mmCIF file with all atom_site columns, C-alpha atoms in Angstrom:
data_model
loop_
_atom_site.group_PDB
_atom_site.id
_atom_site.type_symbol
_atom_site.label_atom_id
_atom_site.label_alt_id
_atom_site.label_comp_id
_atom_site.label_asym_id
_atom_site.label_entity_id
_atom_site.label_seq_id
_atom_site.pdbx_PDB_ins_code
_atom_site.Cartn_x
_atom_site.Cartn_y
_atom_site.Cartn_z
_atom_site.occupancy
_atom_site.B_iso_or_equiv
_atom_site.pdbx_formal_charge
_atom_site.auth_seq_id
_atom_site.auth_comp_id
_atom_site.auth_asym_id
_atom_site.auth_atom_id
_atom_site.pdbx_PDB_model_num
ATOM 1   C CA . ASN A 1 1   ? 13.426  26.673  -13.588 1.00 0.00 ? 1   ASN A CA 1
ATOM 2   C CA . ALA A 1 2   ? 10.145  27.315  -11.806 1.00 0.00 ? 2   ALA A CA 1
ATOM 3   C CA . GLY A 1 3   ? 8.230   23.358  -10.997 1.00 0.00 ? 3   GLY A CA 1
ATOM 4   C CA . VAL A 1 4   ? 4.735   22.507  -11.328 1.00 0.00 ? 4   VAL A CA 1
ATOM 5   C CA . MET A 1 5   ? 2.582   25.087  -9.742  1.00 0.00 ? 5   MET A CA 1
ATOM 6   C CA . GLN A 1 6   ? -1.153  24.583  -8.734  1.00 0.00 ? 6   GLN A CA 1
ATOM 7   C CA . ASN A 1 7   ? -3.810  26.747  -7.565  1.00 0.00 ? 7   ASN A CA 1
ATOM 8   C CA . PRO A 1 8   ? -5.773  27.067  -5.472  1.00 0.00 ? 8   PRO A CA 1
ATOM 9   C CA . ARG A 1 9   ? -3.700  24.763  -2.288  1.00 0.00 ? 9   ARG A CA 1
ATOM 10  C CA . HIS A 1 10  ? -6.490  24.527  -0.984  1.00 0.00 ? 10  HIS A CA 1
ATOM 11  C CA . LEU A 1 11  ? -10.159 24.135  -1.887  1.00 0.00 ? 11  LEU A CA 1
ATOM 12  C CA . VAL A 1 12  ? -13.675 24.336  0.020   1.00 0.00 ? 12  VAL A CA 1
ATOM 13  C CA . ARG A 1 13  ? -16.847 24.119  -1.569  1.00 0.00 ? 13  ARG A CA 1
ATOM 14  C CA . ARG A 1 14  ? -20.058 23.098  -0.592  1.00 0.00 ? 14  ARG A CA 1
ATOM 15  C CA . ARG A 1 15  ? -22.543 19.784  -1.656  1.00 0.00 ? 15  ARG A CA 1
ATOM 16  C CA . GLY A 1 16  ? -23.404 20.705  -5.239  1.00 0.00 ? 16  GLY A CA 1
ATOM 17  C CA . GLN A 1 17  ? -21.043 22.951  -6.136  1.00 0.00 ? 17  GLN A CA 1
ATOM 18  C CA . GLU A 1 18  ? -18.457 23.589  -9.181  1.00 0.00 ? 18  GLU A CA 1
ATOM 19  C CA . ALA A 1 19  ? -14.696 22.751  -7.872  1.00 0.00 ? 19  ALA A CA 1
ATOM 20  C CA . ARG A 1 20  ? -11.453 23.970  -10.692 1.00 0.00 ? 20  ARG A CA 1
ATOM 21  C CA . LEU A 1 21  ? -8.564  23.571  -9.594  1.00 0.00 ? 21  LEU A CA 1
ATOM 22  C CA . ARG A 1 22  ? -5.341  24.464  -12.170 1.00 0.00 ? 22  ARG A CA 1
ATOM 23  C CA . CYS A 1 23  ? -2.358  23.288  -12.952 1.00 0.00 ? 23  CYS A CA 1
ATOM 24  C CA . SER A 1 24  ? 1.177   24.805  -15.212 1.00 0.00 ? 24  SER A CA 1
ATOM 25  C CA . PRO A 1 25  ? 3.345   22.265  -15.706 1.00 0.00 ? 25  PRO A CA 1
ATOM 26  C CA . MET A 1 26  ? 7.140   22.905  -15.398 1.00 0.00 ? 26  MET A CA 1
ATOM 27  C CA . LYS A 1 27  ? 8.436   24.725  -18.514 1.00 0.00 ? 27  LYS A CA 1
ATOM 28  C CA . GLY A 1 28  ? 8.674   22.968  -21.230 1.00 0.00 ? 28  GLY A CA 1
ATOM 29  C CA . HIS A 1 29  ? 6.679   20.162  -20.643 1.00 0.00 ? 29  HIS A CA 1
ATOM 30  C CA . SER A 1 30  ? 4.253   19.469  -22.919 1.00 0.00 ? 30  SER A CA 1
ATOM 31  C CA . HIS A 1 31  ? 2.065   16.896  -20.937 1.00 0.00 ? 31  HIS A CA 1
ATOM 32  C CA . VAL A 1 32  ? 0.654   16.443  -17.520 1.00 0.00 ? 32  VAL A CA 1
ATOM 33  C CA . TYR A 1 33  ? -0.789  14.305  -15.036 1.00 0.00 ? 33  TYR A CA 1
ATOM 34  C CA . TRP A 1 34  ? -3.821  14.129  -12.692 1.00 0.00 ? 34  TRP A CA 1
ATOM 35  C CA . TYR A 1 35  ? -3.143  11.883  -9.463  1.00 0.00 ? 35  TYR A CA 1
ATOM 36  C CA . ARG A 1 36  ? -6.026  11.856  -6.684  1.00 0.00 ? 36  ARG A CA 1
ATOM 37  C CA . GLN A 1 37  ? -4.872  10.862  -3.125  1.00 0.00 ? 37  GLN A CA 1
ATOM 38  C CA . LEU A 1 38  ? -7.898  10.175  -0.717  1.00 0.00 ? 38  LEU A CA 1
ATOM 39  C CA . PRO A 1 39  ? -6.467  9.949   3.116   1.00 0.00 ? 39  PRO A CA 1
ATOM 40  C CA . GLU A 1 40  ? -4.084  6.994   4.052   1.00 0.00 ? 40  GLU A CA 1
ATOM 41  C CA . GLU A 1 41  ? -3.857  5.442   0.185   1.00 0.00 ? 41  GLU A CA 1
ATOM 42  C CA . GLY A 1 42  ? -1.370  6.088   -2.893  1.00 0.00 ? 42  GLY A CA 1
ATOM 43  C CA . LEU A 1 43  ? -2.555  8.528   -4.896  1.00 0.00 ? 43  LEU A CA 1
ATOM 44  C CA . LYS A 1 44  ? -4.660  6.448   -7.704  1.00 0.00 ? 44  LYS A CA 1
ATOM 45  C CA . PHE A 1 45  ? -4.288  8.055   -11.928 1.00 0.00 ? 45  PHE A CA 1
ATOM 46  C CA . MET A 1 46  ? -7.055  9.934   -13.672 1.00 0.00 ? 46  MET A CA 1
ATOM 47  C CA . VAL A 1 47  ? -5.673  11.631  -16.465 1.00 0.00 ? 47  VAL A CA 1
ATOM 48  C CA . TYR A 1 48  ? -3.256  12.351  -18.668 1.00 0.00 ? 48  TYR A CA 1
ATOM 49  C CA . LEU A 1 49  ? -3.201  15.231  -21.588 1.00 0.00 ? 49  LEU A CA 1
ATOM 50  C CA . GLN A 1 50  ? -0.959  17.097  -23.373 1.00 0.00 ? 50  GLN A CA 1
ATOM 51  C CA . LYS A 1 51  ? -1.833  20.196  -25.106 1.00 0.00 ? 51  LYS A CA 1
ATOM 52  C CA . GLU A 1 52  ? -5.098  20.645  -26.567 1.00 0.00 ? 52  GLU A CA 1
ATOM 53  C CA . ASN A 1 53  ? -5.889  16.274  -25.889 1.00 0.00 ? 53  ASN A CA 1
ATOM 54  C CA . ILE A 1 54  ? -6.866  14.141  -23.712 1.00 0.00 ? 54  ILE A CA 1
ATOM 55  C CA . ILE A 1 55  ? -4.659  11.147  -24.051 1.00 0.00 ? 55  ILE A CA 1
ATOM 56  C CA . ASP A 1 56  ? -6.169  8.773   -21.150 1.00 0.00 ? 56  ASP A CA 1
ATOM 57  C CA . GLU A 1 57  ? -8.783  9.346   -19.730 1.00 0.00 ? 57  GLU A CA 1
ATOM 58  C CA . SER A 1 58  ? -9.522  5.351   -17.739 1.00 0.00 ? 58  SER A CA 1
ATOM 59  C CA . GLY A 1 59  ? -9.481  6.729   -14.414 1.00 0.00 ? 59  GLY A CA 1
ATOM 60  C CA . MET A 1 60  ? -11.742 9.100   -14.421 1.00 0.00 ? 60  MET A CA 1
ATOM 61  C CA . PRO A 1 61  ? -15.045 9.147   -13.251 1.00 0.00 ? 61  PRO A CA 1
ATOM 62  C CA . LYS A 1 62  ? -17.208 8.949   -16.052 1.00 0.00 ? 62  LYS A CA 1
ATOM 63  C CA . GLU A 1 63  ? -19.935 11.711  -14.406 1.00 0.00 ? 63  GLU A CA 1
ATOM 64  C CA . ARG A 1 64  ? -19.441 14.975  -13.536 1.00 0.00 ? 64  ARG A CA 1
ATOM 65  C CA . PHE A 1 65  ? -14.998 15.024  -13.802 1.00 0.00 ? 65  PHE A CA 1
ATOM 66  C CA . SER A 1 66  ? -13.860 16.682  -17.130 1.00 0.00 ? 66  SER A CA 1
ATOM 67  C CA . ALA A 1 67  ? -9.990  17.651  -17.557 1.00 0.00 ? 67  ALA A CA 1
ATOM 68  C CA . GLU A 1 68  ? -8.463  20.243  -20.532 1.00 0.00 ? 68  GLU A CA 1
ATOM 69  C CA . PHE A 1 69  ? -5.317  21.537  -21.713 1.00 0.00 ? 69  PHE A CA 1
ATOM 70  C CA . PRO A 1 70  ? -5.703  24.026  -23.699 1.00 0.00 ? 70  PRO A CA 1
ATOM 71  C CA . LYS A 1 71  ? -3.215  25.778  -26.103 1.00 0.00 ? 71  LYS A CA 1
ATOM 72  C CA . GLU A 1 72  ? -3.088  28.836  -23.802 1.00 0.00 ? 72  GLU A CA 1
ATOM 73  C CA . GLY A 1 73  ? -2.955  28.328  -20.160 1.00 0.00 ? 73  GLY A CA 1
ATOM 74  C CA . PRO A 1 74  ? -2.867  25.719  -17.405 1.00 0.00 ? 74  PRO A CA 1
ATOM 75  C CA . SER A 1 75  ? -4.745  22.788  -17.385 1.00 0.00 ? 75  SER A CA 1
ATOM 76  C CA . ILE A 1 76  ? -7.510  22.523  -15.417 1.00 0.00 ? 76  ILE A CA 1
ATOM 77  C CA . LEU A 1 77  ? -9.261  19.691  -13.474 1.00 0.00 ? 77  LEU A CA 1
ATOM 78  C CA . ARG A 1 78  ? -13.087 20.218  -12.997 1.00 0.00 ? 78  ARG A CA 1
ATOM 79  C CA . ILE A 1 79  ? -15.390 18.994  -10.566 1.00 0.00 ? 79  ILE A CA 1
ATOM 80  C CA . GLN A 1 80  ? -19.322 19.748  -10.928 1.00 0.00 ? 80  GLN A CA 1
ATOM 81  C CA . GLN A 1 81  ? -21.700 19.202  -8.329  1.00 0.00 ? 81  GLN A CA 1
ATOM 82  C CA . VAL A 1 82  ? -19.021 18.592  -5.839  1.00 0.00 ? 82  VAL A CA 1
ATOM 83  C CA . VAL A 1 83  ? -19.951 15.842  -3.082  1.00 0.00 ? 83  VAL A CA 1
ATOM 84  C CA . ARG A 1 84  ? -17.922 14.483  -0.101  1.00 0.00 ? 84  ARG A CA 1
ATOM 85  C CA . GLY A 1 85  ? -16.146 11.482  -1.230  1.00 0.00 ? 85  GLY A CA 1
ATOM 86  C CA . ASP A 1 86  ? -14.568 13.456  -3.652  1.00 0.00 ? 86  ASP A CA 1
ATOM 87  C CA . SER A 1 87  ? -13.026 15.269  -0.846  1.00 0.00 ? 87  SER A CA 1
ATOM 88  C CA . ALA A 1 88  ? -9.442  14.308  -1.588  1.00 0.00 ? 88  ALA A CA 1
ATOM 89  C CA . ALA A 1 89  ? -5.907  16.077  -2.407  1.00 0.00 ? 89  ALA A CA 1
ATOM 90  C CA . TYR A 1 90  ? -5.705  16.903  -5.804  1.00 0.00 ? 90  TYR A CA 1
ATOM 91  C CA . PHE A 1 91  ? -2.035  16.712  -7.404  1.00 0.00 ? 91  PHE A CA 1
ATOM 92  C CA . CYS A 1 92  ? -0.648  17.906  -10.605 1.00 0.00 ? 92  CYS A CA 1
ATOM 93  C CA . ALA A 1 93  ? 2.507   16.329  -12.103 1.00 0.00 ? 93  ALA A CA 1
ATOM 94  C CA . SER A 1 94  ? 4.127   17.305  -15.551 1.00 0.00 ? 94  SER A CA 1
ATOM 95  C CA . SER A 1 95  ? 6.767   15.647  -17.973 1.00 0.00 ? 95  SER A CA 1
ATOM 96  C CA . PRO A 1 96  ? 9.244   16.188  -20.348 1.00 0.00 ? 96  PRO A CA 1
ATOM 97  C CA . TYR A 1 97  ? 7.815   13.657  -22.481 1.00 0.00 ? 97  TYR A CA 1
ATOM 98  C CA . GLY A 1 98  ? 9.990   12.697  -25.467 1.00 0.00 ? 98  GLY A CA 1
ATOM 99  C CA . GLN A 1 99  ? 12.929  14.118  -24.628 1.00 0.00 ? 99  GLN A CA 1
ATOM 100 C CA . ALA A 1 100 ? 15.582  10.944  -23.622 1.00 0.00 ? 100 ALA A CA 1
ATOM 101 C CA . PRO A 1 101 ? 16.284  10.068  -21.599 1.00 0.00 ? 101 PRO A CA 1
ATOM 102 C CA . ASN A 1 102 ? 14.331  9.989   -18.555 1.00 0.00 ? 102 ASN A CA 1
ATOM 103 C CA . SER A 1 103 ? 10.970  11.211  -20.728 1.00 0.00 ? 103 SER A CA 1
ATOM 104 C CA . TYR A 1 104 ? 8.659   8.956   -18.521 1.00 0.00 ? 104 TYR A CA 1
ATOM 105 C CA . GLU A 1 105 ? 9.730   10.708  -14.785 1.00 0.00 ? 105 GLU A CA 1
ATOM 106 C CA . GLN A 1 106 ? 6.483   12.359  -13.744 1.00 0.00 ? 106 GLN A CA 1
ATOM 107 C CA . TYR A 1 107 ? 6.419   15.959  -11.930 1.00 0.00 ? 107 TYR A CA 1
ATOM 108 C CA . PHE A 1 108 ? 4.890   17.393  -8.834  1.00 0.00 ? 108 PHE A CA 1
ATOM 109 C CA . GLY A 1 109 ? 2.831   20.120  -8.337  1.00 0.00 ? 109 GLY A CA 1
ATOM 110 C CA . PRO A 1 110 ? 2.396   20.632  -3.979  1.00 0.00 ? 110 PRO A CA 1
ATOM 111 C CA . GLY A 1 111 ? -1.373  19.527  -4.722  1.00 0.00 ? 111 GLY A CA 1
ATOM 112 C CA . THR A 1 112 ? -4.516  21.411  -4.091  1.00 0.00 ? 112 THR A CA 1
ATOM 113 C CA . ARG A 1 113 ? -6.769  19.542  -1.078  1.00 0.00 ? 113 ARG A CA 1
ATOM 114 C CA . LEU A 1 114 ? -10.598 19.836  -1.658  1.00 0.00 ? 114 LEU A CA 1
ATOM 115 C CA . THR A 1 115 ? -12.743 20.068  0.981   1.00 0.00 ? 115 THR A CA 1
ATOM 116 C CA . VAL A 1 116 ? -16.135 19.051  0.629   1.00 0.00 ? 116 VAL A CA 1
ATOM 117 C CA . THR A 1 117 ? -18.574 20.432  3.541   1.00 0.00 ? 117 THR A CA 1
ATOM 118 C CA . ASP B 2 1   ? -6.324  -5.058  -7.914  1.00 0.00 ? 1   ASP B CA 1
ATOM 119 C CA . GLN B 2 2   ? -3.659  -3.382  -6.335  1.00 0.00 ? 2   GLN B CA 1
ATOM 120 C CA . GLN B 2 3   ? -0.771  -3.624  -8.667  1.00 0.00 ? 3   GLN B CA 1
ATOM 121 C CA . VAL B 2 4   ? 2.017   -1.979  -6.839  1.00 0.00 ? 4   VAL B CA 1
ATOM 122 C CA . LYS B 2 5   ? 2.366   -2.883  -2.756  1.00 0.00 ? 5   LYS B CA 1
ATOM 123 C CA . GLN B 2 6   ? 4.347   -2.199  -0.077  1.00 0.00 ? 6   GLN B CA 1
ATOM 124 C CA . ASN B 2 7   ? 3.611   -4.563  2.161   1.00 0.00 ? 7   ASN B CA 1
ATOM 125 C CA . SER B 2 8   ? 5.383   -2.160  5.455   1.00 0.00 ? 8   SER B CA 1
ATOM 126 C CA . PRO B 2 9   ? 3.417   1.259   6.522   1.00 0.00 ? 9   PRO B CA 1
ATOM 127 C CA . SER B 2 10  ? 5.817   2.277   8.898   1.00 0.00 ? 10  SER B CA 1
ATOM 128 C CA . LEU B 2 11  ? 9.879   2.069   9.593   1.00 0.00 ? 11  LEU B CA 1
ATOM 129 C CA . SER B 2 12  ? 11.662  3.300   11.636  1.00 0.00 ? 12  SER B CA 1
ATOM 130 C CA . VAL B 2 13  ? 15.984  4.064   11.304  1.00 0.00 ? 13  VAL B CA 1
ATOM 131 C CA . GLN B 2 14  ? 18.699  5.168   13.490  1.00 0.00 ? 14  GLN B CA 1
ATOM 132 C CA . GLU B 2 15  ? 20.734  8.139   12.419  1.00 0.00 ? 15  GLU B CA 1
ATOM 133 C CA . GLY B 2 16  ? 23.481  7.013   10.258  1.00 0.00 ? 16  GLY B CA 1
ATOM 134 C CA . ARG B 2 17  ? 22.135  3.370   9.194   1.00 0.00 ? 17  ARG B CA 1
ATOM 135 C CA . ILE B 2 18  ? 20.329  1.832   6.134   1.00 0.00 ? 18  ILE B CA 1
ATOM 136 C CA . SER B 2 19  ? 16.814  2.742   5.087   1.00 0.00 ? 19  SER B CA 1
ATOM 137 C CA . ILE B 2 20  ? 15.185  -0.690  3.199   1.00 0.00 ? 20  ILE B CA 1
ATOM 138 C CA . LEU B 2 21  ? 12.528  0.542   1.165   1.00 0.00 ? 21  LEU B CA 1
ATOM 139 C CA . ASN B 2 22  ? 10.122  -2.803  0.075   1.00 0.00 ? 22  ASN B CA 1
ATOM 140 C CA . CYS B 2 23  ? 8.168   -2.798  -2.760  1.00 0.00 ? 23  CYS B CA 1
ATOM 141 C CA . ASP B 2 24  ? 6.748   -5.727  -4.876  1.00 0.00 ? 24  ASP B CA 1
ATOM 142 C CA . TYR B 2 25  ? 4.562   -5.145  -7.849  1.00 0.00 ? 25  TYR B CA 1
ATOM 143 C CA . THR B 2 26  ? 2.328   -8.409  -9.778  1.00 0.00 ? 26  THR B CA 1
ATOM 144 C CA . ASN B 2 27  ? 2.473   -6.777  -13.503 1.00 0.00 ? 27  ASN B CA 1
ATOM 145 C CA . SER B 2 28  ? 4.697   -7.805  -15.628 1.00 0.00 ? 28  SER B CA 1
ATOM 146 C CA . MET B 2 29  ? 4.573   -5.101  -19.172 1.00 0.00 ? 29  MET B CA 1
ATOM 147 C CA . PHE B 2 30  ? 5.836   -2.797  -15.980 1.00 0.00 ? 30  PHE B CA 1
ATOM 148 C CA . ASP B 2 31  ? 9.065   -1.091  -17.550 1.00 0.00 ? 31  ASP B CA 1
ATOM 149 C CA . TYR B 2 32  ? 10.187  2.346   -15.056 1.00 0.00 ? 32  TYR B CA 1
ATOM 150 C CA . PHE B 2 33  ? 10.079  1.450   -11.509 1.00 0.00 ? 33  PHE B CA 1
ATOM 151 C CA . LEU B 2 34  ? 9.876   5.089   -9.847  1.00 0.00 ? 34  LEU B CA 1
ATOM 152 C CA . TRP B 2 35  ? 10.605  6.341   -6.308  1.00 0.00 ? 35  TRP B CA 1
ATOM 153 C CA . TYR B 2 36  ? 8.970   9.248   -4.681  1.00 0.00 ? 36  TYR B CA 1
ATOM 154 C CA . LYS B 2 37  ? 8.952   11.547  -1.360  1.00 0.00 ? 37  LYS B CA 1
ATOM 155 C CA . LYS B 2 38  ? 6.641   12.739  0.086   1.00 0.00 ? 38  LYS B CA 1
ATOM 156 C CA . TYR B 2 39  ? 6.749   15.487  3.418   1.00 0.00 ? 39  TYR B CA 1
ATOM 157 C CA . PRO B 2 40  ? 3.452   16.023  5.254   1.00 0.00 ? 40  PRO B CA 1
ATOM 158 C CA . ALA B 2 41  ? 0.889   18.908  2.876   1.00 0.00 ? 41  ALA B CA 1
ATOM 159 C CA . GLU B 2 42  ? 3.507   18.737  -0.004  1.00 0.00 ? 42  GLU B CA 1
ATOM 160 C CA . GLY B 2 43  ? 3.539   16.880  -3.713  1.00 0.00 ? 43  GLY B CA 1
ATOM 161 C CA . PRO B 2 44  ? 5.894   14.259  -4.279  1.00 0.00 ? 44  PRO B CA 1
ATOM 162 C CA . THR B 2 45  ? 9.669   14.925  -4.929  1.00 0.00 ? 45  THR B CA 1
ATOM 163 C CA . PHE B 2 46  ? 11.140  12.354  -7.931  1.00 0.00 ? 46  PHE B CA 1
ATOM 164 C CA . LEU B 2 47  ? 14.219  11.068  -5.751  1.00 0.00 ? 47  LEU B CA 1
ATOM 165 C CA . ILE B 2 48  ? 15.218  7.911   -7.773  1.00 0.00 ? 48  ILE B CA 1
ATOM 166 C CA . SER B 2 49  ? 14.242  5.234   -10.928 1.00 0.00 ? 49  SER B CA 1
ATOM 167 C CA . ILE B 2 50  ? 14.968  2.988   -12.614 1.00 0.00 ? 50  ILE B CA 1
ATOM 168 C CA . SER B 2 51  ? 14.909  0.860   -15.814 1.00 0.00 ? 51  SER B CA 1
ATOM 169 C CA . SER B 2 52  ? 13.369  -2.925  -15.930 1.00 0.00 ? 52  SER B CA 1
ATOM 170 C CA . ILE B 2 53  ? 16.234  -4.044  -17.592 1.00 0.00 ? 53  ILE B CA 1
ATOM 171 C CA . LYS B 2 54  ? 18.659  -2.563  -15.102 1.00 0.00 ? 54  LYS B CA 1
ATOM 172 C CA . ASP B 2 55  ? 19.200  -4.507  -11.864 1.00 0.00 ? 55  ASP B CA 1
ATOM 173 C CA . LYS B 2 56  ? 20.847  -1.486  -10.008 1.00 0.00 ? 56  LYS B CA 1
ATOM 174 C CA . ASN B 2 57  ? 20.970  2.613   -9.895  1.00 0.00 ? 57  ASN B CA 1
ATOM 175 C CA . GLU B 2 58  ? 22.157  4.695   -7.856  1.00 0.00 ? 58  GLU B CA 1
ATOM 176 C CA . ASP B 2 59  ? 22.550  8.035   -7.526  1.00 0.00 ? 59  ASP B CA 1
ATOM 177 C CA . GLY B 2 60  ? 24.849  9.192   -3.618  1.00 0.00 ? 60  GLY B CA 1
ATOM 178 C CA . ARG B 2 61  ? 23.321  8.390   -0.654  1.00 0.00 ? 61  ARG B CA 1
ATOM 179 C CA . PHE B 2 62  ? 20.253  6.043   -2.577  1.00 0.00 ? 62  PHE B CA 1
ATOM 180 C CA . THR B 2 63  ? 20.007  3.133   -5.024  1.00 0.00 ? 63  THR B CA 1
ATOM 181 C CA . VAL B 2 64  ? 17.655  1.073   -6.190  1.00 0.00 ? 64  VAL B CA 1
ATOM 182 C CA . PHE B 2 65  ? 17.588  -2.778  -6.376  1.00 0.00 ? 65  PHE B CA 1
ATOM 183 C CA . LEU B 2 66  ? 15.100  -4.547  -9.699  1.00 0.00 ? 66  LEU B CA 1
ATOM 184 C CA . ASN B 2 67  ? 14.575  -8.202  -9.103  1.00 0.00 ? 67  ASN B CA 1
ATOM 185 C CA . LYS B 2 68  ? 12.547  -8.975  -12.035 1.00 0.00 ? 68  LYS B CA 1
ATOM 186 C CA . SER B 2 69  ? 12.569  -12.633 -10.973 1.00 0.00 ? 69  SER B CA 1
ATOM 187 C CA . ALA B 2 70  ? 10.855  -11.728 -7.505  1.00 0.00 ? 70  ALA B CA 1
ATOM 188 C CA . LYS B 2 71  ? 8.886   -9.021  -9.136  1.00 0.00 ? 71  LYS B CA 1
ATOM 189 C CA . HIS B 2 72  ? 10.905  -7.189  -6.574  1.00 0.00 ? 72  HIS B CA 1
ATOM 190 C CA . LEU B 2 73  ? 12.173  -3.528  -6.216  1.00 0.00 ? 73  LEU B CA 1
ATOM 191 C CA . SER B 2 74  ? 13.876  -1.904  -2.829  1.00 0.00 ? 74  SER B CA 1
ATOM 192 C CA . LEU B 2 75  ? 15.094  2.069   -2.136  1.00 0.00 ? 75  LEU B CA 1
ATOM 193 C CA . HIS B 2 76  ? 18.035  1.935   -0.023  1.00 0.00 ? 76  HIS B CA 1
ATOM 194 C CA . ILE B 2 77  ? 19.617  5.022   1.937   1.00 0.00 ? 77  ILE B CA 1
ATOM 195 C CA . VAL B 2 78  ? 22.535  5.308   3.359   1.00 0.00 ? 78  VAL B CA 1
ATOM 196 C CA . PRO B 2 79  ? 23.335  7.145   6.066   1.00 0.00 ? 79  PRO B CA 1
ATOM 197 C CA . SER B 2 80  ? 19.870  7.898   6.585   1.00 0.00 ? 80  SER B CA 1
ATOM 198 C CA . GLN B 2 81  ? 19.613  11.351  7.780   1.00 0.00 ? 81  GLN B CA 1
ATOM 199 C CA . PRO B 2 82  ? 16.715  12.594  10.135  1.00 0.00 ? 82  PRO B CA 1
ATOM 200 C CA . GLY B 2 83  ? 15.569  15.143  7.158   1.00 0.00 ? 83  GLY B CA 1
ATOM 201 C CA . ASP B 2 84  ? 14.946  11.169  4.951   1.00 0.00 ? 84  ASP B CA 1
ATOM 202 C CA . SER B 2 85  ? 12.091  11.124  7.728   1.00 0.00 ? 85  SER B CA 1
ATOM 203 C CA . ALA B 2 86  ? 8.032   11.099  4.535   1.00 0.00 ? 86  ALA B CA 1
ATOM 204 C CA . VAL B 2 87  ? 6.758   8.739   2.937   1.00 0.00 ? 87  VAL B CA 1
ATOM 205 C CA . TYR B 2 88  ? 8.183   7.182   0.338   1.00 0.00 ? 88  TYR B CA 1
ATOM 206 C CA . PHE B 2 89  ? 6.172   6.024   -2.442  1.00 0.00 ? 89  PHE B CA 1
ATOM 207 C CA . CYS B 2 90  ? 7.243   3.249   -6.003  1.00 0.00 ? 90  CYS B CA 1
ATOM 208 C CA . ALA B 2 91  ? 5.495   3.522   -8.756  1.00 0.00 ? 91  ALA B CA 1
ATOM 209 C CA . ALA B 2 92  ? 6.038   2.039   -11.965 1.00 0.00 ? 92  ALA B CA 1
ATOM 210 C CA . ARG B 2 93  ? 4.793   2.095   -15.484 1.00 0.00 ? 93  ARG B CA 1
ATOM 211 C CA . GLN B 2 94  ? 3.327   0.725   -17.945 1.00 0.00 ? 94  GLN B CA 1
ATOM 212 C CA . TYR B 2 95  ? 5.194   -0.174  -21.123 1.00 0.00 ? 95  TYR B CA 1
ATOM 213 C CA . ASN B 2 96  ? 3.281   1.643   -23.980 1.00 0.00 ? 96  ASN B CA 1
ATOM 214 C CA . THR B 2 97  ? 1.249   3.456   -21.600 1.00 0.00 ? 97  THR B CA 1
ATOM 215 C CA . ASP B 2 98  ? 2.389   7.004   -19.588 1.00 0.00 ? 98  ASP B CA 1
ATOM 216 C CA . LYS B 2 99  ? 1.011   6.651   -16.180 1.00 0.00 ? 99  LYS B CA 1
ATOM 217 C CA . LEU B 2 100 ? 2.101   5.636   -12.942 1.00 0.00 ? 100 LEU B CA 1
ATOM 218 C CA . ILE B 2 101 ? 0.654   3.347   -10.638 1.00 0.00 ? 101 ILE B CA 1
ATOM 219 C CA . PHE B 2 102 ? 1.142   4.165   -7.301  1.00 0.00 ? 102 PHE B CA 1
ATOM 220 C CA . GLY B 2 103 ? 1.900   1.814   -3.808  1.00 0.00 ? 103 GLY B CA 1
ATOM 221 C CA . THR B 2 104 ? 0.585   2.737   -1.100  1.00 0.00 ? 104 THR B CA 1
ATOM 222 C CA . GLY B 2 105 ? 3.884   4.312   0.697   1.00 0.00 ? 105 GLY B CA 1
ATOM 223 C CA . THR B 2 106 ? 6.098   3.843   3.594   1.00 0.00 ? 106 THR B CA 1
ATOM 224 C CA . ARG B 2 107 ? 6.445   5.808   6.062   1.00 0.00 ? 107 ARG B CA 1
ATOM 225 C CA . LEU B 2 108 ? 10.116  6.839   7.181   1.00 0.00 ? 108 LEU B CA 1
ATOM 226 C CA . GLN B 2 109 ? 11.510  7.807   10.498  1.00 0.00 ? 109 GLN B CA 1
ATOM 227 C CA . VAL B 2 110 ? 14.529  8.549   10.750  1.00 0.00 ? 110 VAL B CA 1
ATOM 228 C CA . PHE B 2 111 ? 15.385  9.270   14.435  1.00 0.00 ? 111 PHE B CA 1
ATOM 229 C CA . PRO B 2 112 ? 18.415  10.665  16.118  1.00 0.00 ? 112 PRO B CA 1
#
C-alpha cells in the first residue's frame, strides 16, 4: 500500500513565477490536507479538500494561493507570483475519513521543498 | 496564538533510558491528540494518538498520557534507542474540524 506521494521533492522558482505542487493520497483515502512548515517552526494548516470540493481553506493566504483536488488525478497546490517568503516545506497528508476507528489520523507525504530565488 | 505548545526545543537521553516529551494545550475543544516523528528532509510519521476521553494509550515502546485538567500530554518512549533521534511534534484536532494544530516540536537525541 503506497504512502502519500508528493512531487516534486524540490522546486526552485524565481520571484514572480508560478509553483505547482502535487499530492496523491494513500490508496483508499479521499481526503487531502496541505500544511506548510517554515524554518524552525511547526506545521501550519493551509487547506482541506475532498474530491472536487474544498472543505476548509481557513489557513490559506487570501491571494496567490489556490488548491484543488479533481475527480481524477492528484491534488494540486498552486502558488502564483511567488515571493521569497513562500520558501518553505509544503506537506500533504491524507486520511481515511469516515472509516472508523481512526478516521482522524492523517498520514503525511515526504514534502516539497520550495525555494524562491 | 499558539494553542499547542512544546516548551522544550530539545532533549538528550541515554540509550535504554526513558524519553519523556511534553506538550501543553489551551483549547478545551480538542478531541484527539497525535504524536508525529520527523526526520530531516522527510514528512512527519504518525506514531500514536489518544482520544480526549482516555488518559492513556500504549503501543509497544510508546505510551501517551493525557491530563485533561492540566491540559497536558506526554509521550514516553521506553527504552529509548538511537533510531528514535528525530524531531517529535505534538498535534491536536479541534472537535468538529479536521485540521491539526501542531506544536513547534522537540528535537530528541538518544546517545549510546
